[in-house]
Amino acid sequence: MFKNSKAFSSFSVNDLQKAKQFYSEKLGLQVSENDMGILELQISGSNNIIIYPKPDHSPASFTILNFPVGNIEETVSELEKLGIVFEKYNLANFKTDERGILRGNGPLIAWFKDPAGNILSIIEDAEKSL
C-alpha cells in the first residue's frame, strides 16, 4: 500500500519562533514557514521534516532526529560554542563521557535537546563532513 509513498516525519514544539531560530541559526538548517504556521526543515537528500506548534507539547523521550557528521569531536565543539549543552547519561550499559559522547558501543554518538526539549543526536559517520 505505501511502497511508493514518500513518507515524512513531523514533531511538535511549544514555541514555533524559538524552534525556527534554533534550527536555522544554531543548526544551520534551511527552515521555511507556511501560511498555516508550520515549519518545514529542508534536509539535504531527505524529505522535508514538519515542525508544528502544540500548546500542550510534551517533549519526546526518544531521539527524534539524528544528524550524521564526519567528526563528532569537532561538531560537539562547534555546537558548544553556540550554547548547545550535551546530555550526560550514566546508566549501567549506557554511559557518555564528560563531553556527552557515547563511546565503545557502535558509532560515536552524542545527544542534545532543542528549545522544546525534544532529543536530537549527532552520529559520527566517516562518509559525512561537518
JSON list of C-alpha atoms in Angstrom, two decimals:
[
{"chain": "A", "resi": 1, "resn": "MET", "atom": "CA", "xyz": [0.00, 0.00, 0.00]},
{"chain": "A", "resi": 2, "resn": "PHE", "atom": "CA", "xyz": [2.73, 2.52, 0.94]},
{"chain": "A", "resi": 3, "resn": "LYS", "atom": "CA", "xyz": [5.56, 1.02, -1.10]},
{"chain": "A", "resi": 4, "resn": "ASN", "atom": "CA", "xyz": [5.89, 4.10, -3.32]},
{"chain": "A", "resi": 5, "resn": "SER", "atom": "CA", "xyz": [4.81, 6.70, -0.77]},
{"chain": "A", "resi": 6, "resn": "LYS", "atom": "CA", "xyz": [7.26, 9.48, 0.11]},
{"chain": "A", "resi": 7, "resn": "ALA", "atom": "CA", "xyz": [6.77, 9.43, 3.87]},
{"chain": "A", "resi": 8, "resn": "PHE", "atom": "CA", "xyz": [7.96, 12.31, 6.02]},
{"chain": "A", "resi": 9, "resn": "SER", "atom": "CA", "xyz": [8.46, 12.89, 9.70]},
{"chain": "A", "resi": 10, "resn": "SER", "atom": "CA", "xyz": [6.98, 15.54, 11.97]},
{"chain": "A", "resi": 11, "resn": "PHE", "atom": "CA", "xyz": [7.16, 16.59, 15.59]},
{"chain": "A", "resi": 12, "resn": "SER", "atom": "CA", "xyz": [5.71, 19.26, 17.87]},
{"chain": "A", "resi": 13, "resn": "VAL", "atom": "CA", "xyz": [7.20, 22.20, 19.76]},
{"chain": "A", "resi": 14, "resn": "ASN", "atom": "CA", "xyz": [5.72, 24.63, 22.24]},
{"chain": "A", "resi": 15, "resn": "ASP", "atom": "CA", "xyz": [7.24, 27.78, 20.68]},
{"chain": "A", "resi": 16, "resn": "LEU", "atom": "CA", "xyz": [7.49, 27.92, 16.90]},
{"chain": "A", "resi": 17, "resn": "GLN", "atom": "CA", "xyz": [9.68, 31.02, 16.74]},
{"chain": "A", "resi": 18, "resn": "LYS", "atom": "CA", "xyz": [12.23, 29.59, 19.21]},
{"chain": "A", "resi": 19, "resn": "ALA", "atom": "CA", "xyz": [12.28, 26.40, 17.15]},
{"chain": "A", "resi": 20, "resn": "LYS", "atom": "CA", "xyz": [12.75, 28.36, 13.91]},
{"chain": "A", "resi": 21, "resn": "GLN", "atom": "CA", "xyz": [15.65, 30.30, 15.41]},
{"chain": "A", "resi": 22, "resn": "PHE", "atom": "CA", "xyz": [17.28, 27.17, 16.87]},
{"chain": "A", "resi": 23, "resn": "TYR", "atom": "CA", "xyz": [17.05, 25.03, 13.75]},
{"chain": "A", "resi": 24, "resn": "SER", "atom": "CA", "xyz": [18.10, 27.80, 11.37]},
{"chain": "A", "resi": 25, "resn": "GLU", "atom": "CA", "xyz": [20.65, 29.79, 13.40]},
{"chain": "A", "resi": 26, "resn": "LYS", "atom": "CA", "xyz": [22.16, 27.16, 15.71]},
{"chain": "A", "resi": 27, "resn": "LEU", "atom": "CA", "xyz": [21.98, 24.10, 13.47]},
{"chain": "A", "resi": 28, "resn": "GLY", "atom": "CA", "xyz": [22.26, 25.96, 10.15]},
{"chain": "A", "resi": 29, "resn": "LEU", "atom": "CA", "xyz": [19.31, 24.24, 8.50]},
{"chain": "A", "resi": 30, "resn": "GLN", "atom": "CA", "xyz": [17.08, 25.82, 5.89]},
{"chain": "A", "resi": 31, "resn": "VAL", "atom": "CA", "xyz": [13.74, 26.48, 7.57]},
{"chain": "A", "resi": 32, "resn": "SER", "atom": "CA", "xyz": [10.59, 27.81, 5.95]},
{"chain": "A", "resi": 33, "resn": "GLU", "atom": "CA", "xyz": [7.24, 28.71, 7.48]},
{"chain": "A", "resi": 34, "resn": "ASN", "atom": "CA", "xyz": [3.99, 28.16, 5.62]},
{"chain": "A", "resi": 35, "resn": "ASP", "atom": "CA", "xyz": [0.67, 30.07, 5.81]},
{"chain": "A", "resi": 36, "resn": "MET", "atom": "CA", "xyz": [-0.67, 27.72, 8.49]},
{"chain": "A", "resi": 37, "resn": "GLY", "atom": "CA", "xyz": [2.15, 28.44, 10.93]},
{"chain": "A", "resi": 38, "resn": "ILE", "atom": "CA", "xyz": [4.00, 25.20, 10.32]},
{"chain": "A", "resi": 39, "resn": "LEU", "atom": "CA", "xyz": [7.77, 24.98, 9.85]},
{"chain": "A", "resi": 40, "resn": "GLU", "atom": "CA", "xyz": [9.49, 22.82, 7.27]},
{"chain": "A", "resi": 41, "resn": "LEU", "atom": "CA", "xyz": [13.11, 21.74, 7.73]},
{"chain": "A", "resi": 42, "resn": "GLN", "atom": "CA", "xyz": [14.84, 21.13, 4.42]},
{"chain": "A", "resi": 43, "resn": "ILE", "atom": "CA", "xyz": [17.26, 18.26, 4.99]},
{"chain": "A", "resi": 44, "resn": "SER", "atom": "CA", "xyz": [19.75, 17.51, 2.21]},
{"chain": "A", "resi": 45, "resn": "GLY", "atom": "CA", "xyz": [18.97, 14.22, 0.49]},
{"chain": "A", "resi": 46, "resn": "SER", "atom": "CA", "xyz": [15.80, 13.67, 2.51]},
{"chain": "A", "resi": 47, "resn": "ASN", "atom": "CA", "xyz": [12.17, 14.65, 2.66]},
{"chain": "A", "resi": 48, "resn": "ASN", "atom": "CA", "xyz": [11.29, 17.83, 4.49]},
{"chain": "A", "resi": 49, "resn": "ILE", "atom": "CA", "xyz": [10.54, 17.45, 8.18]},
{"chain": "A", "resi": 50, "resn": "ILE", "atom": "CA", "xyz": [7.47, 19.21, 9.59]},
{"chain": "A", "resi": 51, "resn": "ILE", "atom": "CA", "xyz": [7.52, 21.09, 12.91]},
{"chain": "A", "resi": 52, "resn": "TYR", "atom": "CA", "xyz": [4.13, 22.13, 14.19]},
{"chain": "A", "resi": 53, "resn": "PRO", "atom": "CA", "xyz": [3.08, 24.18, 17.22]},
{"chain": "A", "resi": 54, "resn": "LYS", "atom": "CA", "xyz": [1.29, 22.41, 20.04]},
{"chain": "A", "resi": 55, "resn": "PRO", "atom": "CA", "xyz": [0.34, 24.41, 23.16]},
{"chain": "A", "resi": 56, "resn": "ASP", "atom": "CA", "xyz": [0.29, 21.33, 25.42]},
{"chain": "A", "resi": 57, "resn": "HIS", "atom": "CA", "xyz": [3.51, 19.96, 23.89]},
{"chain": "A", "resi": 58, "resn": "SER", "atom": "CA", "xyz": [5.35, 17.23, 25.78]},
{"chain": "A", "resi": 59, "resn": "PRO", "atom": "CA", "xyz": [8.95, 16.64, 24.65]},
{"chain": "A", "resi": 60, "resn": "ALA", "atom": "CA", "xyz": [9.72, 13.31, 23.04]},
{"chain": "A", "resi": 61, "resn": "SER", "atom": "CA", "xyz": [11.51, 10.96, 25.42]},
{"chain": "A", "resi": 62, "resn": "PHE", "atom": "CA", "xyz": [13.45, 9.44, 22.50]},
{"chain": "A", "resi": 63, "resn": "THR", "atom": "CA", "xyz": [15.66, 10.74, 19.70]},
{"chain": "A", "resi": 64, "resn": "ILE", "atom": "CA", "xyz": [13.58, 12.45, 17.02]},
{"chain": "A", "resi": 65, "resn": "LEU", "atom": "CA", "xyz": [16.38, 13.47, 14.61]},
{"chain": "A", "resi": 66, "resn": "ASN", "atom": "CA", "xyz": [19.85, 12.04, 14.00]},
{"chain": "A", "resi": 67, "resn": "PHE", "atom": "CA", "xyz": [22.49, 14.03, 12.13]},
{"chain": "A", "resi": 68, "resn": "PRO", "atom": "CA", "xyz": [25.45, 12.10, 10.67]},
{"chain": "A", "resi": 69, "resn": "VAL", "atom": "CA", "xyz": [28.69, 14.11, 10.97]},
{"chain": "A", "resi": 70, "resn": "GLY", "atom": "CA", "xyz": [32.25, 13.48, 9.80]},
{"chain": "A", "resi": 71, "resn": "ASN", "atom": "CA", "xyz": [33.96, 14.27, 13.10]},
{"chain": "A", "resi": 72, "resn": "ILE", "atom": "CA", "xyz": [31.94, 14.18, 16.30]},
{"chain": "A", "resi": 73, "resn": "GLU", "atom": "CA", "xyz": [34.64, 15.87, 18.41]},
{"chain": "A", "resi": 74, "resn": "GLU", "atom": "CA", "xyz": [34.72, 18.91, 16.11]},
{"chain": "A", "resi": 75, "resn": "THR", "atom": "CA", "xyz": [30.93, 19.02, 15.84]},
{"chain": "A", "resi": 76, "resn": "VAL", "atom": "CA", "xyz": [30.46, 18.87, 19.62]},
{"chain": "A", "resi": 77, "resn": "SER", "atom": "CA", "xyz": [32.97, 21.75, 19.98]},
{"chain": "A", "resi": 78, "resn": "GLU", "atom": "CA", "xyz": [31.19, 23.86, 17.34]},
{"chain": "A", "resi": 79, "resn": "LEU", "atom": "CA", "xyz": [27.76, 23.26, 18.87]},
{"chain": "A", "resi": 80, "resn": "GLU", "atom": "CA", "xyz": [29.04, 24.01, 22.38]},
{"chain": "A", "resi": 81, "resn": "LYS", "atom": "CA", "xyz": [30.32, 27.37, 21.09]},
{"chain": "A", "resi": 82, "resn": "LEU", "atom": "CA", "xyz": [26.72, 28.07, 20.03]},
{"chain": "A", "resi": 83, "resn": "GLY", "atom": "CA", "xyz": [25.48, 27.34, 23.56]},
{"chain": "A", "resi": 84, "resn": "ILE", "atom": "CA", "xyz": [24.24, 23.81, 22.99]},
{"chain": "A", "resi": 85, "resn": "VAL", "atom": "CA", "xyz": [24.58, 21.56, 26.03]},
{"chain": "A", "resi": 86, "resn": "PHE", "atom": "CA", "xyz": [25.02, 17.84, 25.51]},
{"chain": "A", "resi": 87, "resn": "GLU", "atom": "CA", "xyz": [23.12, 15.28, 27.55]},
{"chain": "A", "resi": 88, "resn": "LYS", "atom": "CA", "xyz": [25.06, 13.13, 30.01]},
{"chain": "A", "resi": 89, "resn": "TYR", "atom": "CA", "xyz": [23.93, 9.56, 30.61]},
{"chain": "A", "resi": 90, "resn": "ASN", "atom": "CA", "xyz": [25.25, 7.33, 33.38]},
{"chain": "A", "resi": 91, "resn": "LEU", "atom": "CA", "xyz": [23.29, 4.09, 33.16]},
{"chain": "A", "resi": 92, "resn": "ALA", "atom": "CA", "xyz": [24.68, 0.59, 33.66]},
{"chain": "A", "resi": 93, "resn": "ASN", "atom": "CA", "xyz": [25.11, -0.17, 29.94]},
{"chain": "A", "resi": 94, "resn": "PHE", "atom": "CA", "xyz": [24.79, 3.35, 28.58]},
{"chain": "A", "resi": 95, "resn": "LYS", "atom": "CA", "xyz": [27.39, 5.90, 29.70]},
{"chain": "A", "resi": 96, "resn": "THR", "atom": "CA", "xyz": [28.55, 9.03, 27.96]},
{"chain": "A", "resi": 97, "resn": "ASP", "atom": "CA", "xyz": [31.87, 10.70, 28.68]},
{"chain": "A", "resi": 98, "resn": "GLU", "atom": "CA", "xyz": [32.38, 14.19, 30.15]},
{"chain": "A", "resi": 99, "resn": "ARG", "atom": "CA", "xyz": [31.59, 15.75, 26.74]},
{"chain": "A", "resi": 100, "resn": "GLY", "atom": "CA", "xyz": [28.37, 13.75, 26.37]},
{"chain": "A", "resi": 101, "resn": "ILE", "atom": "CA", "xyz": [29.73, 11.31, 23.77]},
{"chain": "A", "resi": 102, "resn": "LEU", "atom": "CA", "xyz": [28.86, 7.62, 23.90]},
{"chain": "A", "resi": 103, "resn": "ARG", "atom": "CA", "xyz": [31.93, 5.56, 23.01]},
{"chain": "A", "resi": 104, "resn": "GLY", "atom": "CA", "xyz": [32.57, 1.85, 22.54]},
{"chain": "A", "resi": 105, "resn": "ASN", "atom": "CA", "xyz": [29.06, 0.66, 21.69]},
{"chain": "A", "resi": 106, "resn": "GLY", "atom": "CA", "xyz": [28.97, 1.22, 17.94]},
{"chain": "A", "resi": 107, "resn": "PRO", "atom": "CA", "xyz": [29.38, 4.61, 16.29]},
{"chain": "A", "resi": 108, "resn": "LEU", "atom": "CA", "xyz": [30.26, 7.65, 18.39]},
{"chain": "A", "resi": 109, "resn": "ILE", "atom": "CA", "xyz": [27.06, 9.48, 19.27]},
{"chain": "A", "resi": 110, "resn": "ALA", "atom": "CA", "xyz": [26.04, 12.50, 21.37]},
{"chain": "A", "resi": 111, "resn": "TRP", "atom": "CA", "xyz": [22.60, 13.84, 22.28]},
{"chain": "A", "resi": 112, "resn": "PHE", "atom": "CA", "xyz": [21.25, 17.34, 22.86]},
{"chain": "A", "resi": 113, "resn": "LYS", "atom": "CA", "xyz": [17.83, 18.97, 23.09]},
{"chain": "A", "resi": 114, "resn": "ASP", "atom": "CA", "xyz": [16.01, 21.59, 21.08]},
{"chain": "A", "resi": 115, "resn": "PRO", "atom": "CA", "xyz": [14.30, 24.51, 22.91]},
{"chain": "A", "resi": 116, "resn": "ALA", "atom": "CA", "xyz": [11.11, 22.41, 23.27]},
{"chain": "A", "resi": 117, "resn": "GLY", "atom": "CA", "xyz": [13.04, 19.59, 24.99]},
{"chain": "A", "resi": 118, "resn": "ASN", "atom": "CA", "xyz": [12.97, 17.17, 22.03]},
{"chain": "A", "resi": 119, "resn": "ILE", "atom": "CA", "xyz": [16.08, 14.97, 21.81]},
{"chain": "A", "resi": 120, "resn": "LEU", "atom": "CA", "xyz": [18.40, 15.19, 18.80]},
{"chain": "A", "resi": 121, "resn": "SER", "atom": "CA", "xyz": [21.70, 13.43, 18.13]},
{"chain": "A", "resi": 122, "resn": "ILE", "atom": "CA", "xyz": [24.87, 13.66, 16.14]},
{"chain": "A", "resi": 123, "resn": "ILE", "atom": "CA", "xyz": [26.45, 10.40, 15.00]},
{"chain": "A", "resi": 124, "resn": "GLU", "atom": "CA", "xyz": [29.96, 10.12, 13.64]},
{"chain": "A", "resi": 125, "resn": "ASP", "atom": "CA", "xyz": [29.98, 8.79, 10.09]},
{"chain": "A", "resi": 126, "resn": "ALA", "atom": "CA", "xyz": [33.30, 8.87, 8.25]},
{"chain": "A", "resi": 127, "resn": "GLU", "atom": "CA", "xyz": [31.49, 9.35, 4.92]},
{"chain": "A", "resi": 128, "resn": "LYS", "atom": "CA", "xyz": [29.92, 12.62, 6.08]},
{"chain": "A", "resi": 129, "resn": "SER", "atom": "CA", "xyz": [31.53, 16.01, 6.51]},
{"chain": "A", "resi": 130, "resn": "LEU", "atom": "CA", "xyz": [30.91, 18.72, 9.06]}
]
